[in-house]
PDB file of C-alpha atoms in Angstrom:
ATOM      1  CA  MET Y 324       0.000   0.000   0.000  1.00 28.00           C
ATOM      2  CA  PHE Y 325       1.270   3.465  -0.784  1.00 28.00           C
ATOM      3  CA  PHE Y 326       0.031   6.744   0.611  1.00 30.00           C
ATOM      4  CA  ALA Y 327      -1.050   9.628  -1.550  1.00 35.00           C
ATOM      5  CA  LYS Y 328      -2.490  12.985  -0.639  1.00 38.00           C
ATOM      6  CA  THR Y 329      -5.015  14.153  -3.186  1.00 41.00           C
ATOM      7  CA  GLU Y 330      -4.994  17.809  -4.179  1.00 47.00           C
ATOM      8  CA  ASN Y 331      -8.374  19.289  -4.985  1.00 49.00           C
ATOM      9  CA  LYS Y 332      -8.483  22.523  -6.926  1.00 51.00           C
ATOM     10  CA  GLN Y 333     -10.671  25.231  -5.454  1.00 50.00           C
ATOM     11  CA  THR Y 334     -13.098  26.261  -8.193  1.00 53.00           C
ATOM     12  CA  THR Y 335     -15.756  28.162  -6.268  1.00 67.00           C
ATOM     13  CA  ALA Y 336     -16.077  30.265  -3.138  1.00 81.00           C
ATOM     14  CA  PRO Y 337     -16.143  28.206   0.092  1.00 84.00           C
ATOM     15  CA  ARG Y 338     -19.669  27.315   1.181  1.00 90.00           C
ATOM     16  CA  ASN Y 339     -21.209  26.441   4.523  1.00 95.00           C
ATOM     17  CA  ILE Y 340     -22.565  22.954   3.784  1.00 96.00           C
ATOM     18  CA  CYS Y 341     -24.583  20.685   6.083  1.00 97.00           C
ATOM     19  CA  ILE Y 342     -24.724  16.949   5.417  1.00 97.00           C
ATOM     20  CA  LEU Y 343     -27.501  14.949   7.050  1.00 96.00           C
ATOM     21  CA  GLY Y 344     -26.743  11.363   8.080  1.00 93.00           C
ATOM     22  CA  THR Y 345     -23.776   9.115   8.805  1.00 91.00           C
ATOM     23  CA  SER Y 346     -23.807   6.852   5.758  1.00 91.00           C
ATOM     24  CA  ALA Y 347     -20.682   6.061   3.758  1.00 90.00           C
ATOM     25  CA  LEU Y 348     -21.835   8.659   1.237  1.00 93.00           C
ATOM     26  CA  SER Y 349     -22.174  11.303   3.978  1.00 94.00           C
ATOM     27  CA  PHE Y 350     -18.563  10.886   5.065  1.00 92.00           C
ATOM     28  CA  TYR Y 351     -17.261  10.587   1.515  1.00 91.00           C
ATOM     29  CA  LEU Y 352     -18.929  13.841   0.432  1.00 93.00           C
ATOM     30  CA  ALA Y 353     -17.857  15.524   3.668  1.00 93.00           C
ATOM     31  CA  SER Y 354     -14.250  14.505   3.099  1.00 89.00           C
ATOM     32  CA  GLU Y 355     -14.071  15.608  -0.519  1.00 88.00           C
ATOM     33  CA  LEU Y 356     -15.907  18.897   0.027  1.00 92.00           C
ATOM     34  CA  GLN Y 357     -13.868  19.742   3.127  1.00 90.00           C
ATOM     35  CA  LYS Y 358     -10.624  19.154   1.235  1.00 85.00           C
ATOM     36  CA  ASN Y 359     -11.871  21.633  -1.345  1.00 86.00           C
ATOM     37  CA  GLY Y 360     -12.212  24.382   1.267  1.00 89.00           C
ATOM     38  CA  HIS Y 361     -15.891  24.148   2.176  1.00 93.00           C
ATOM     39  CA  LYS Y 362     -17.023  24.305   5.799  1.00 94.00           C
ATOM     40  CA  ILE Y 363     -18.781  21.025   6.603  1.00 95.00           C
ATOM     41  CA  THR Y 364     -21.210  20.180   9.401  1.00 95.00           C
ATOM     42  CA  ILE Y 365     -22.494  16.610   9.740  1.00 95.00           C
ATOM     43  CA  LEU Y 366     -25.934  16.450  11.357  1.00 95.00           C
ATOM     44  CA  CYS Y 367     -26.685  13.294  13.321  1.00 94.00           C
ATOM     45  CA  LEU Y 368     -28.027  12.041  16.654  1.00 92.00           C
ATOM     46  CA  PRO Y 369     -26.127  13.088  19.821  1.00 90.00           C
ATOM     47  CA  GLN Y 370     -24.828   9.557  20.481  1.00 88.00           C
ATOM     48  CA  GLU Y 371     -23.550   9.317  16.915  1.00 88.00           C
ATOM     49  CA  ALA Y 372     -21.930  12.747  17.162  1.00 86.00           C
ATOM     50  CA  ASP Y 373     -20.113  11.594  20.323  1.00 85.00           C
ATOM     51  CA  GLU Y 374     -19.029   8.325  18.714  1.00 83.00           C
ATOM     52  CA  PHE Y 375     -17.858   9.754  15.406  1.00 83.00           C
ATOM     53  CA  GLY Y 376     -16.507  12.969  16.910  1.00 79.00           C
ATOM     54  CA  ALA Y 377     -13.895  10.940  18.785  1.00 78.00           C
ATOM     55  CA  THR Y 378     -12.881   9.072  15.638  1.00 80.00           C
ATOM     56  CA  ASP Y 379     -10.624  10.079  12.770  1.00 81.00           C
ATOM     57  CA  PHE Y 380     -12.213   8.927   9.532  1.00 83.00           C
ATOM     58  CA  ILE Y 381     -10.006   7.585   6.764  1.00 85.00           C
ATOM     59  CA  ILE Y 382     -11.210   7.789   3.177  1.00 82.00           C
ATOM     60  CA  LYS Y 383      -9.491   5.288   0.895  1.00 81.00           C
ATOM     61  CA  ASN Y 384      -9.907   3.401  -2.343  1.00 74.00           C
ATOM     62  CA  GLU Y 385      -9.213  -0.244  -3.057  1.00 64.00           C
ATOM     63  CA  GLN Y 386      -5.504   0.124  -3.683  1.00 59.00           C
ATOM     64  CA  CYS Y 387      -4.207   2.935  -1.511  1.00 58.00           C
ATOM     65  CA  LEU Y 388      -5.003   5.430   1.185  1.00 54.00           C
ATOM     66  CA  GLN Y 389      -6.690   8.216  -0.714  1.00 57.00           C
ATOM     67  CA  SER Y 390      -6.662  10.953   1.898  1.00 59.00           C
ATOM     68  CA  HIS Y 391      -5.435  11.869   5.335  1.00 65.00           C
ATOM     69  CA  ARG Y 392      -7.537  11.277   8.407  1.00 75.00           C
ATOM     70  CA  HIS Y 393     -10.495  13.623   8.728  1.00 80.00           C
ATOM     71  CA  ASN Y 394     -12.104  15.174  11.770  1.00 82.00           C
ATOM     72  CA  PHE Y 395     -15.512  16.639  11.016  1.00 86.00           C
ATOM     73  CA  HIS Y 396     -17.689  19.110  12.878  1.00 91.00           C
ATOM     74  CA  TYR Y 397     -20.790  17.335  14.216  1.00 92.00           C
ATOM     75  CA  SER Y 398     -24.101  18.736  15.401  1.00 92.00           C
ATOM     76  CA  PHE Y 399     -27.336  17.109  16.499  1.00 91.00           C
ATOM     77  CA  GLU Y 400     -29.560  20.032  15.559  1.00 89.00           C
ATOM     78  CA  LEU Y 401     -29.701  22.591  12.806  1.00 91.00           C
ATOM     79  CA  ASP Y 402     -29.479  25.997  14.459  1.00 90.00           C
ATOM     80  CA  PHE Y 403     -28.253  28.124  11.544  1.00 92.00           C
ATOM     81  CA  ALA Y 404     -29.008  28.605   7.844  1.00 94.00           C
ATOM     82  CA  PRO Y 405     -26.474  26.727   5.678  1.00 95.00           C
ATOM     83  CA  ASP Y 406     -25.683  27.622   2.076  1.00 95.00           C
ATOM     84  CA  LEU Y 407     -26.535  24.050   1.047  1.00 96.00           C
ATOM     85  CA  LEU Y 408     -28.077  20.995   2.714  1.00 97.00           C
ATOM     86  CA  LEU Y 409     -27.178  17.519   1.429  1.00 97.00           C
ATOM     87  CA  ILE Y 410     -29.403  14.649   2.614  1.00 96.00           C
ATOM     88  CA  ALA Y 411     -27.337  11.455   2.514  1.00 95.00           C
ATOM     89  CA  SER Y 412     -28.952   9.336   5.227  1.00 92.00           C
ATOM     90  CA  ASN Y 413     -29.346   5.600   4.913  1.00 85.00           C
ATOM     91  CA  ILE Y 414     -32.906   4.973   3.764  1.00 79.00           C
ATOM     92  CA  THR Y 415     -33.716   3.163   7.027  1.00 77.00           C
ATOM     93  CA  CYS Y 416     -32.727   6.265   9.051  1.00 85.00           C
ATOM     94  CA  LEU Y 417     -34.207   8.966   6.837  1.00 86.00           C
ATOM     95  CA  ARG Y 418     -37.327   9.814   8.826  1.00 86.00           C
ATOM     96  CA  ARG Y 419     -35.396   9.839  12.101  1.00 89.00           C
ATOM     97  CA  ASP Y 420     -32.665  12.064  10.667  1.00 93.00           C
ATOM     98  CA  LEU Y 421     -35.097  14.525   9.077  1.00 92.00           C
ATOM     99  CA  LEU Y 422     -36.464  15.321  12.544  1.00 91.00           C
ATOM    100  CA  LEU Y 423     -33.083  16.881  13.372  1.00 93.00           C
ATOM    101  CA  LEU Y 424     -33.728  19.673  10.864  1.00 93.00           C
ATOM    102  CA  SER Y 425     -35.434  22.986  11.525  1.00 89.00           C
ATOM    103  CA  PRO Y 426     -37.560  24.160   8.568  1.00 89.00           C
ATOM    104  CA  ARG Y 427     -37.267  27.794   9.654  1.00 90.00           C
ATOM    105  CA  TYR Y 428     -33.505  27.731   8.964  1.00 93.00           C
ATOM    106  CA  LEU Y 429     -33.981  26.209   5.511  1.00 93.00           C
ATOM    107  CA  ALA Y 430     -36.300  28.772   3.932  1.00 90.00           C
ATOM    108  CA  GLU Y 431     -33.592  30.032   1.543  1.00 91.00           C
ATOM    109  CA  THR Y 432     -31.355  26.937   1.547  1.00 94.00           C
ATOM    110  CA  PRO Y 433     -31.229  24.596  -1.466  1.00 95.00           C
ATOM    111  CA  ILE Y 434     -31.797  20.981  -0.400  1.00 95.00           C
ATOM    112  CA  VAL Y 435     -30.287  18.117  -2.384  1.00 96.00           C
ATOM    113  CA  SER Y 436     -31.406  14.593  -1.493  1.00 94.00           C
ATOM    114  CA  PHE Y 437     -29.268  11.553  -2.290  1.00 94.00           C
ATOM    115  CA  THR Y 438     -31.695   9.301  -0.374  1.00 88.00           C
ATOM    116  CA  PRO Y 439     -34.577   8.046  -2.548  1.00 80.00           C
ATOM    117  CA  THR Y 440     -38.021   8.592  -1.081  1.00 73.00           C
ATOM    118  CA  THR Y 441     -41.577   8.625  -2.347  1.00 64.00           C
ATOM    119  CA  PRO Y 442     -42.472  11.840  -4.202  1.00 49.00           C
ATOM    120  CA  ASN Y 443     -44.159  14.540  -2.129  1.00 52.00           C
ATOM    121  CA  SER Y 444     -43.568  12.648   1.120  1.00 68.00           C
ATOM    122  CA  LEU Y 445     -41.129  12.543   4.033  1.00 78.00           C
ATOM    123  CA  ILE Y 446     -38.844  15.409   3.020  1.00 85.00           C
ATOM    124  CA  SER Y 447     -41.582  17.755   1.808  1.00 84.00           C
ATOM    125  CA  ASP Y 448     -43.953  16.696   4.610  1.00 83.00           C
ATOM    126  CA  ILE Y 449     -41.397  17.334   7.343  1.00 85.00           C
ATOM    127  CA  LEU Y 450     -39.557  20.312   5.858  1.00 86.00           C
ATOM    128  CA  LYS Y 451     -42.476  21.822   3.907  1.00 85.00           C
ATOM    129  CA  LYS Y 452     -40.089  22.229   1.000  1.00 87.00           C
ATOM    130  CA  VAL Y 453     -39.312  20.311  -2.201  1.00 87.00           C
ATOM    131  CA  SER Y 454     -35.787  18.944  -2.510  1.00 91.00           C
ATOM    132  CA  ILE Y 455     -33.622  18.349  -5.577  1.00 94.00           C
ATOM    133  CA  ASN Y 456     -33.146  14.638  -6.230  1.00 93.00           C
ATOM    134  CA  ALA Y 457     -29.585  13.493  -6.872  1.00 95.00           C
ATOM    135  CA  TYR Y 458     -28.203  10.043  -7.670  1.00 94.00           C
ATOM    136  CA  PHE Y 459     -24.658   9.064  -6.719  1.00 93.00           C
ATOM    137  CA  ASN Y 460     -23.283   6.422  -9.062  1.00 89.00           C
ATOM    138  CA  GLY Y 461     -20.470   4.700  -7.269  1.00 86.00           C
ATOM    139  CA  TRP Y 462     -19.880   1.961  -4.726  1.00 85.00           C
ATOM    140  CA  LEU Y 463     -19.022   3.039  -1.196  1.00 87.00           C
ATOM    141  CA  SER Y 464     -18.746   1.047   2.007  1.00 83.00           C
ATOM    142  CA  ARG Y 465     -18.217   2.181   5.601  1.00 84.00           C
ATOM    143  CA  ASP Y 466     -16.654  -0.066   8.216  1.00 81.00           C
ATOM    144  CA  LYS Y 467     -16.308   1.744  11.524  1.00 79.00           C
ATOM    145  CA  ASN Y 468     -13.889   4.605  10.781  1.00 81.00           C
ATOM    146  CA  HIS Y 469     -13.007   3.582   7.218  1.00 84.00           C
ATOM    147  CA  VAL Y 470     -14.911   4.659   4.121  1.00 86.00           C
ATOM    148  CA  THR Y 471     -13.851   2.803   1.000  1.00 85.00           C
ATOM    149  CA  ASN Y 472     -14.598   4.016  -2.509  1.00 84.00           C
ATOM    150  CA  PHE Y 473     -14.586   0.981  -4.799  1.00 81.00           C
ATOM    151  CA  SER Y 474     -14.981   2.844  -8.066  1.00 71.00           C
ATOM    152  CA  ARG Y 475     -13.243   6.033  -9.099  1.00 66.00           C
ATOM    153  CA  PRO Y 476     -14.264   8.263 -10.699  1.00 69.00           C
ATOM    154  CA  SER Y 477     -17.796   8.463  -9.385  1.00 82.00           C
ATOM    155  CA  ASN Y 478     -20.538  10.627 -10.825  1.00 89.00           C
ATOM    156  CA  ILE Y 479     -23.695  12.397  -9.694  1.00 94.00           C
ATOM    157  CA  ILE Y 480     -26.845  13.034 -11.714  1.00 95.00           C
ATOM    158  CA  PHE Y 481     -29.046  15.921 -10.562  1.00 96.00           C
ATOM    159  CA  SER Y 482     -32.713  15.939 -11.556  1.00 95.00           C
ATOM    160  CA  LEU Y 483     -32.603  19.477 -12.921  1.00 95.00           C
ATOM    161  CA  GLU Y 484     -32.634  21.317 -16.207  1.00 95.00           C
ATOM    162  CA  GLU Y 485     -29.085  21.168 -17.513  1.00 93.00           C
ATOM    163  CA  LEU Y 486     -28.727  24.936 -17.943  1.00 92.00           C
ATOM    164  CA  SER Y 487     -30.686  26.006 -14.865  1.00 94.00           C
ATOM    165  CA  PRO Y 488     -28.982  28.279 -12.292  1.00 94.00           C
ATOM    166  CA  GLN Y 489     -29.323  25.550  -9.623  1.00 94.00           C
ATOM    167  CA  ALA Y 490     -27.585  22.967 -11.819  1.00 94.00           C
ATOM    168  CA  THR Y 491     -24.797  25.430 -12.606  1.00 93.00           C
ATOM    169  CA  ALA Y 492     -24.286  26.253  -8.914  1.00 92.00           C
ATOM    170  CA  LEU Y 493     -24.160  22.571  -7.925  1.00 93.00           C
ATOM    171  CA  ARG Y 494     -21.734  21.723 -10.714  1.00 91.00           C
ATOM    172  CA  ASP Y 495     -19.457  24.526  -9.495  1.00 89.00           C
ATOM    173  CA  ILE Y 496     -19.471  23.108  -5.957  1.00 90.00           C
ATOM    174  CA  PHE Y 497     -18.793  19.509  -6.985  1.00 88.00           C
ATOM    175  CA  SER Y 498     -16.474  20.170  -9.922  1.00 80.00           C
ATOM    176  CA  GLY Y 499     -13.422  20.584  -7.727  1.00 74.00           C
ATOM    177  CA  ILE Y 500     -13.692  17.290  -5.860  1.00 77.00           C
ATOM    178  CA  GLY Y 501     -13.159  14.766  -8.647  1.00 74.00           C
ATOM    179  CA  ILE Y 502     -16.809  13.767  -9.023  1.00 82.00           C
ATOM    180  CA  GLU Y 503     -18.304  14.113 -12.474  1.00 87.00           C
ATOM    181  CA  THR Y 504     -21.736  15.743 -12.495  1.00 91.00           C
ATOM    182  CA  SER Y 505     -24.583  16.040 -14.964  1.00 92.00           C
ATOM    183  CA  ALA Y 506     -28.126  17.377 -14.851  1.00 95.00           C
ATOM    184  CA  LYS Y 507     -31.124  15.779 -16.533  1.00 94.00           C
ATOM    185  CA  ASN Y 508     -34.675  16.871 -15.920  1.00 94.00           C
ATOM    186  CA  GLN Y 509     -35.956  13.280 -16.120  1.00 92.00           C
ATOM    187  CA  ASP Y 510     -36.276  12.094 -12.545  1.00 89.00           C
ATOM    188  CA  ALA Y 511     -37.983   8.775 -13.333  1.00 86.00           C
ATOM    189  CA  ALA Y 512     -35.214   7.845 -15.777  1.00 91.00           C
ATOM    190  CA  ASN Y 513     -32.494   9.046 -13.390  1.00 91.00           C
ATOM    191  CA  PHE Y 514     -34.036   6.976 -10.605  1.00 87.00           C
ATOM    192  CA  TRP Y 515     -34.353   3.731 -12.581  1.00 87.00           C
ATOM    193  CA  HIS Y 516     -30.849   3.918 -14.042  1.00 89.00           C
ATOM    194  CA  TRP Y 517     -29.515   4.347 -10.498  1.00 89.00           C
ATOM    195  CA  PHE Y 518     -31.924   1.914  -8.819  1.00 84.00           C
ATOM    196  CA  ALA Y 519     -31.881  -1.037 -11.242  1.00 86.00           C
ATOM    197  CA  PRO Y 520     -28.352  -2.403 -10.591  1.00 85.00           C
ATOM    198  CA  ARG Y 521     -28.674  -1.818  -6.839  1.00 81.00           C
ATOM    199  CA  ILE Y 522     -31.965  -3.637  -6.326  1.00 79.00           C
ATOM    200  CA  ILE Y 523     -30.789  -6.494  -8.556  1.00 79.00           C
ATOM    201  CA  ALA Y 524     -27.556  -6.754  -6.557  1.00 76.00           C
ATOM    202  CA  THR Y 525     -29.663  -6.901  -3.381  1.00 72.00           C
ATOM    203  CA  LEU Y 526     -31.964  -9.575  -4.793  1.00 70.00           C
ATOM    204  CA  LEU Y 527     -29.075 -11.720  -5.954  1.00 70.00           C
ATOM    205  CA  ASP Y 528     -26.719 -11.355  -2.980  1.00 65.00           C
ATOM    206  CA  LEU Y 529     -29.154 -12.075  -0.158  1.00 57.00           C
ATOM    207  CA  PRO Y 530     -30.285 -15.687  -0.640  1.00 55.00           C
ATOM    208  CA  SER Y 531     -26.970 -17.540  -0.786  1.00 56.00           C
ATOM    209  CA  GLY Y 532     -24.374 -14.950   0.072  1.00 62.00           C
ATOM    210  CA  LYS Y 533     -22.820 -15.406  -3.370  1.00 68.00           C
ATOM    211  CA  SER Y 534     -21.679 -12.393  -5.327  1.00 72.00           C
ATOM    212  CA  ILE Y 535     -23.094 -11.694  -8.747  1.00 77.00           C
ATOM    213  CA  HIS Y 536     -19.699 -12.638 -10.157  1.00 78.00           C
ATOM    214  CA  ALA Y 537     -19.985 -16.098  -8.589  1.00 81.00           C
ATOM    215  CA  LEU Y 538     -23.538 -16.533  -9.887  1.00 82.00           C
ATOM    216  CA  GLY Y 539     -22.432 -15.536 -13.372  1.00 83.00           C
ATOM    217  CA  LYS Y 540     -20.040 -18.485 -13.554  1.00 85.00           C
ATOM    218  CA  THR Y 541     -22.842 -21.063 -13.793  1.00 86.00           C
ATOM    219  CA  LYS Y 542     -25.675 -21.527 -16.262  1.00 87.00           C
ATOM    220  CA  GLU Y 543     -28.235 -21.632 -13.440  1.00 84.00           C
ATOM    221  CA  GLY Y 544     -26.816 -18.467 -11.911  1.00 83.00           C
ATOM    222  CA  ARG Y 545     -26.922 -16.611 -15.211  1.00 85.00           C
ATOM    223  CA  ALA Y 546     -30.580 -17.631 -15.619  1.00 85.00           C
ATOM    224  CA  ILE Y 547     -31.360 -16.115 -12.191  1.00 81.00           C
ATOM    225  CA  ILE Y 548     -29.544 -12.913 -13.143  1.00 85.00           C
ATOM    226  CA  ASP Y 549     -31.430 -12.677 -16.457  1.00 86.00           C
ATOM    227  CA  SER Y 550     -34.751 -13.193 -14.668  1.00 82.00           C
ATOM    228  CA  CYS Y 551     -34.099 -10.328 -12.238  1.00 81.00           C
ATOM    229  CA  VAL Y 552     -32.849  -8.051 -15.016  1.00 87.00           C
ATOM    230  CA  ASN Y 553     -35.955  -8.709 -17.124  1.00 85.00           C
ATOM    231  CA  GLU Y 554     -38.275  -8.102 -14.196  1.00 80.00           C
ATOM    232  CA  VAL Y 555     -36.719  -4.786 -13.221  1.00 83.00           C
ATOM    233  CA  ALA Y 556     -36.489  -3.651 -16.859  1.00 86.00           C
ATOM    234  CA  ASN Y 557     -40.206  -4.411 -17.276  1.00 83.00           C
ATOM    235  CA  LEU Y 558     -41.026  -2.330 -14.192  1.00 79.00           C
ATOM    236  CA  ALA Y 559     -39.073   0.594 -15.579  1.00 83.00           C
ATOM    237  CA  MET Y 560     -40.759   0.218 -18.972  1.00 82.00           C
ATOM    238  CA  VAL Y 561     -44.231   0.527 -17.436  1.00 75.00           C
ATOM    239  CA  ASP Y 562     -42.952   3.718 -15.809  1.00 77.00           C
ATOM    240  CA  ASN Y 563     -42.126   4.965 -19.334  1.00 84.00           C
ATOM    241  CA  VAL Y 564     -38.396   4.444 -18.793  1.00 88.00           C
ATOM    242  CA  LYS Y 565     -36.531   2.220 -21.206  1.00 91.00           C
ATOM    243  CA  ILE Y 566     -33.378   0.636 -19.812  1.00 89.00           C
ATOM    244  CA  GLU Y 567     -31.455  -1.702 -22.085  1.00 90.00           C
ATOM    245  CA  ARG Y 568     -30.869  -5.052 -20.411  1.00 89.00           C
ATOM    246  CA  SER Y 569     -27.281  -4.978 -21.631  1.00 89.00           C
ATOM    247  CA  GLU Y 570     -26.826  -1.663 -19.775  1.00 88.00           C
ATOM    248  CA  ILE Y 571     -28.111  -3.165 -16.522  1.00 88.00           C
ATOM    249  CA  LEU Y 572     -25.857  -6.212 -16.919  1.00 88.00           C
ATOM    250  CA  THR Y 573     -22.865  -3.962 -17.552  1.00 87.00           C
ATOM    251  CA  GLN Y 574     -23.565  -2.026 -14.365  1.00 86.00           C
ATOM    252  CA  ILE Y 575     -24.123  -5.021 -12.121  1.00 83.00           C
ATOM    253  CA  TYR Y 576     -21.013  -6.816 -13.397  1.00 83.00           C
ATOM    254  CA  ALA Y 577     -19.111  -3.610 -12.634  1.00 81.00           C
ATOM    255  CA  ILE Y 578     -19.953  -4.035  -8.936  1.00 80.00           C
ATOM    256  CA  PRO Y 579     -16.625  -4.735  -7.175  1.00 78.00           C
ATOM    257  CA  GLU Y 580     -16.265  -8.313  -5.971  1.00 73.00           C
ATOM    258  CA  ASN Y 581     -15.251  -7.190  -2.475  1.00 70.00           C
ATOM    259  CA  TYR Y 582     -18.117  -4.690  -2.141  1.00 70.00           C
ATOM    260  CA  THR Y 583     -20.536  -5.627   0.653  1.00 63.00           C
ATOM    261  CA  PRO Y 584     -24.164  -4.643  -0.020  1.00 57.00           C
ATOM    262  CA  LEU Y 585     -25.873  -2.631   2.704  1.00 52.00           C
ATOM    263  CA  LEU Y 586     -28.432  -5.326   3.517  1.00 48.00           C
ATOM    264  CA  GLN Y 587     -25.767  -7.886   4.395  1.00 48.00           C
ATOM    265  CA  LYS Y 588     -24.617  -5.554   7.192  1.00 50.00           C
ATOM    266  CA  LEU Y 589     -28.071  -4.843   8.607  1.00 48.00           C
ATOM    267  CA  PRO Y 590     -29.791  -6.714  11.434  1.00 50.00           C
ATOM    268  CA  ARG Y 591     -33.102  -8.329  10.470  1.00 51.00           C
ATOM    269  CA  THR Y 592     -35.153  -5.554  12.078  1.00 50.00           C
ATOM    270  CA  ALA Y 593     -33.386  -2.904   9.991  1.00 49.00           C
ATOM    271  CA  SER Y 594     -33.726  -5.067   6.872  1.00 52.00           C
ATOM    272  CA  ALA Y 595     -37.466  -5.285   7.479  1.00 57.00           C
ATOM    273  CA  LEU Y 596     -37.643  -1.503   7.810  1.00 54.00           C
ATOM    274  CA  LEU Y 597     -35.748  -1.084   4.550  1.00 55.00           C
ATOM    275  CA  LEU Y 598     -38.218  -3.445   2.882  1.00 59.00           C
ATOM    276  CA  GLU Y 599     -41.092  -1.336   4.195  1.00 60.00           C
ATOM    277  CA  ARG Y 600     -39.518   1.832   2.763  1.00 56.00           C
ATOM    278  CA  LEU Y 601     -38.771   0.057  -0.508  1.00 62.00           C
ATOM    279  CA  SER Y 602     -42.379  -1.113  -0.779  1.00 63.00           C
ATOM    280  CA  ALA Y 603     -43.653   2.416  -0.153  1.00 61.00           C
ATOM    281  CA  LEU Y 604     -41.247   3.779  -2.733  1.00 60.00           C
ATOM    282  CA  LEU Y 605     -42.232   1.313  -5.449  1.00 61.00           C
ATOM    283  CA  PHE Y 606     -45.955   1.146  -4.798  1.00 59.00           C
ATOM    284  CA  HIS Y 607     -46.418   4.914  -4.497  1.00 61.00           C
ATOM    285  CA  GLY Y 608     -49.430   5.972  -6.528  1.00 59.00           C
ATOM    286  CA  ILE Y 609     -49.949   2.531  -8.102  1.00 64.00           C
ATOM    287  CA  SER Y 610     -53.418   0.994  -7.949  1.00 69.00           C
ATOM    288  CA  PRO Y 611     -54.102  -2.786  -8.125  1.00 72.00           C
ATOM    289  CA  GLU Y 612     -55.389  -2.244 -11.671  1.00 73.00           C
ATOM    290  CA  ASP Y 613     -52.038  -0.839 -12.818  1.00 70.00           C
ATOM    291  CA  ASP Y 614     -49.853  -3.131 -14.928  1.00 69.00           C
ATOM    292  CA  ARG Y 615     -46.949  -2.527 -12.544  1.00 65.00           C
ATOM    293  CA  PHE Y 616     -48.823  -3.814  -9.497  1.00 70.00           C
ATOM    294  CA  ARG Y 617     -48.374  -7.516 -10.275  1.00 72.00           C
ATOM    295  CA  LEU Y 618     -44.705  -7.081 -11.168  1.00 68.00           C
ATOM    296  CA  LEU Y 619     -44.044  -5.166  -7.972  1.00 68.00           C
ATOM    297  CA  GLN Y 620     -45.812  -7.771  -5.870  1.00 71.00           C
ATOM    298  CA  ARG Y 621     -43.528 -10.464  -7.267  1.00 70.00           C
ATOM    299  CA  LEU Y 622     -40.440  -8.332  -6.743  1.00 67.00           C
ATOM    300  CA  ILE Y 623     -41.318  -7.478  -3.122  1.00 67.00           C
ATOM    301  CA  LYS Y 624     -42.200 -11.112  -2.435  1.00 68.00           C
ATOM    302  CA  LYS Y 625     -38.745 -12.146  -3.601  1.00 64.00           C
ATOM    303  CA  ILE Y 626     -37.121  -9.634  -1.274  1.00 61.00           C
ATOM    304  CA  ARG Y 627     -39.300 -10.745   1.658  1.00 59.00           C
ATOM    305  CA  ASN Y 628     -38.376 -14.378   1.083  1.00 61.00           C
ATOM    306  CA  LYS Y 629     -34.684 -13.527   0.991  1.00 53.00           C
ATOM    307  CA  LEU Y 630     -34.810 -11.418   4.134  1.00 48.00           C
TER     308      LEU Y 630
END
C-alpha cells in the first residue's frame, strides 16, 4: 500500500454545507468537500456525534489510502441557515434524521437529497419544501472509521434542467472534488438507471451470500440474473423508462467483488424496515389495476423471502 495525498483545486467560493446522516456517502462527500475548502457540518443524533466525533475517519480506495484522516464538525440540531443541505442518510434512518432539521432555517437553503423517497412525502412533509433529487453512481462502504470508494471516478446526476442556475451552482461546488456531475430533468429515468443495478444486486446477494460474479459463472446463476434483469427492466418500462438489459448487466457486473451490499450488514429488524420503505417507494401511486402492481408484488415477495 502506498500513501497519496489528493490535491483538490478550489473552483468556487467556500460554502457552509450541512450533510444529514452518517452513511458512507455522507462521510465521503464531507471529506471531498472539506478538502476543497468548504465548511462542513455533519448532522446526526447526539450519540452518533459523540461516537464519530472521537474518531478520525479515513477515506481510501481499493488500492491505496486516498486521503489523510479527517475530523468533522458534528451537530445534532440545525441551528443556523447553511448555504446548502445535502441529505445522505441511509434509507432506514431517513425519517429519524429529518427530525433533526429545523424548517425555519432552511427557507432560503437549497436541499439536495441523495436518499430516494416517495415523491411529495417525508422530506416535503417534514420540511415543507421540495428537494432536488440526486443520484450518486459509485460503490461506497463504511466499516467503523473507514470509508472505501470501490470505483473512481464516481458521478452524480441531478434531476434538474441542464442549464438552470441551480444545476450550474451545484456543478461549481462539486467540480473541484473529482466527481463528475450532470443534470437531466428526467427524474424517473435518473431513478431507474440508479436503482436497477442496486436492487438487482440486493436480490441476488441475499439468498446464498454469493456475489453476482460467482452466480455468473454457472448456467443456473446466469438464468437467475437474467430473470431479475428482465423483471426490473419491465417495471421501468411501465414507468415509461426504457433501460437496455445490456446496460443493466454492464452495471451489475461492474460491482466490485469485495463490495458488501448494505443489507448484508443490517440486522433483520433494519432489513425489514428497509423493505417497508422500498415497498412504499415502489408502490407509491400505483393501484391494483395498474400493470406494474403484479410485477411489484412479485419483486417485493422475492425480497421478503430472501430477508
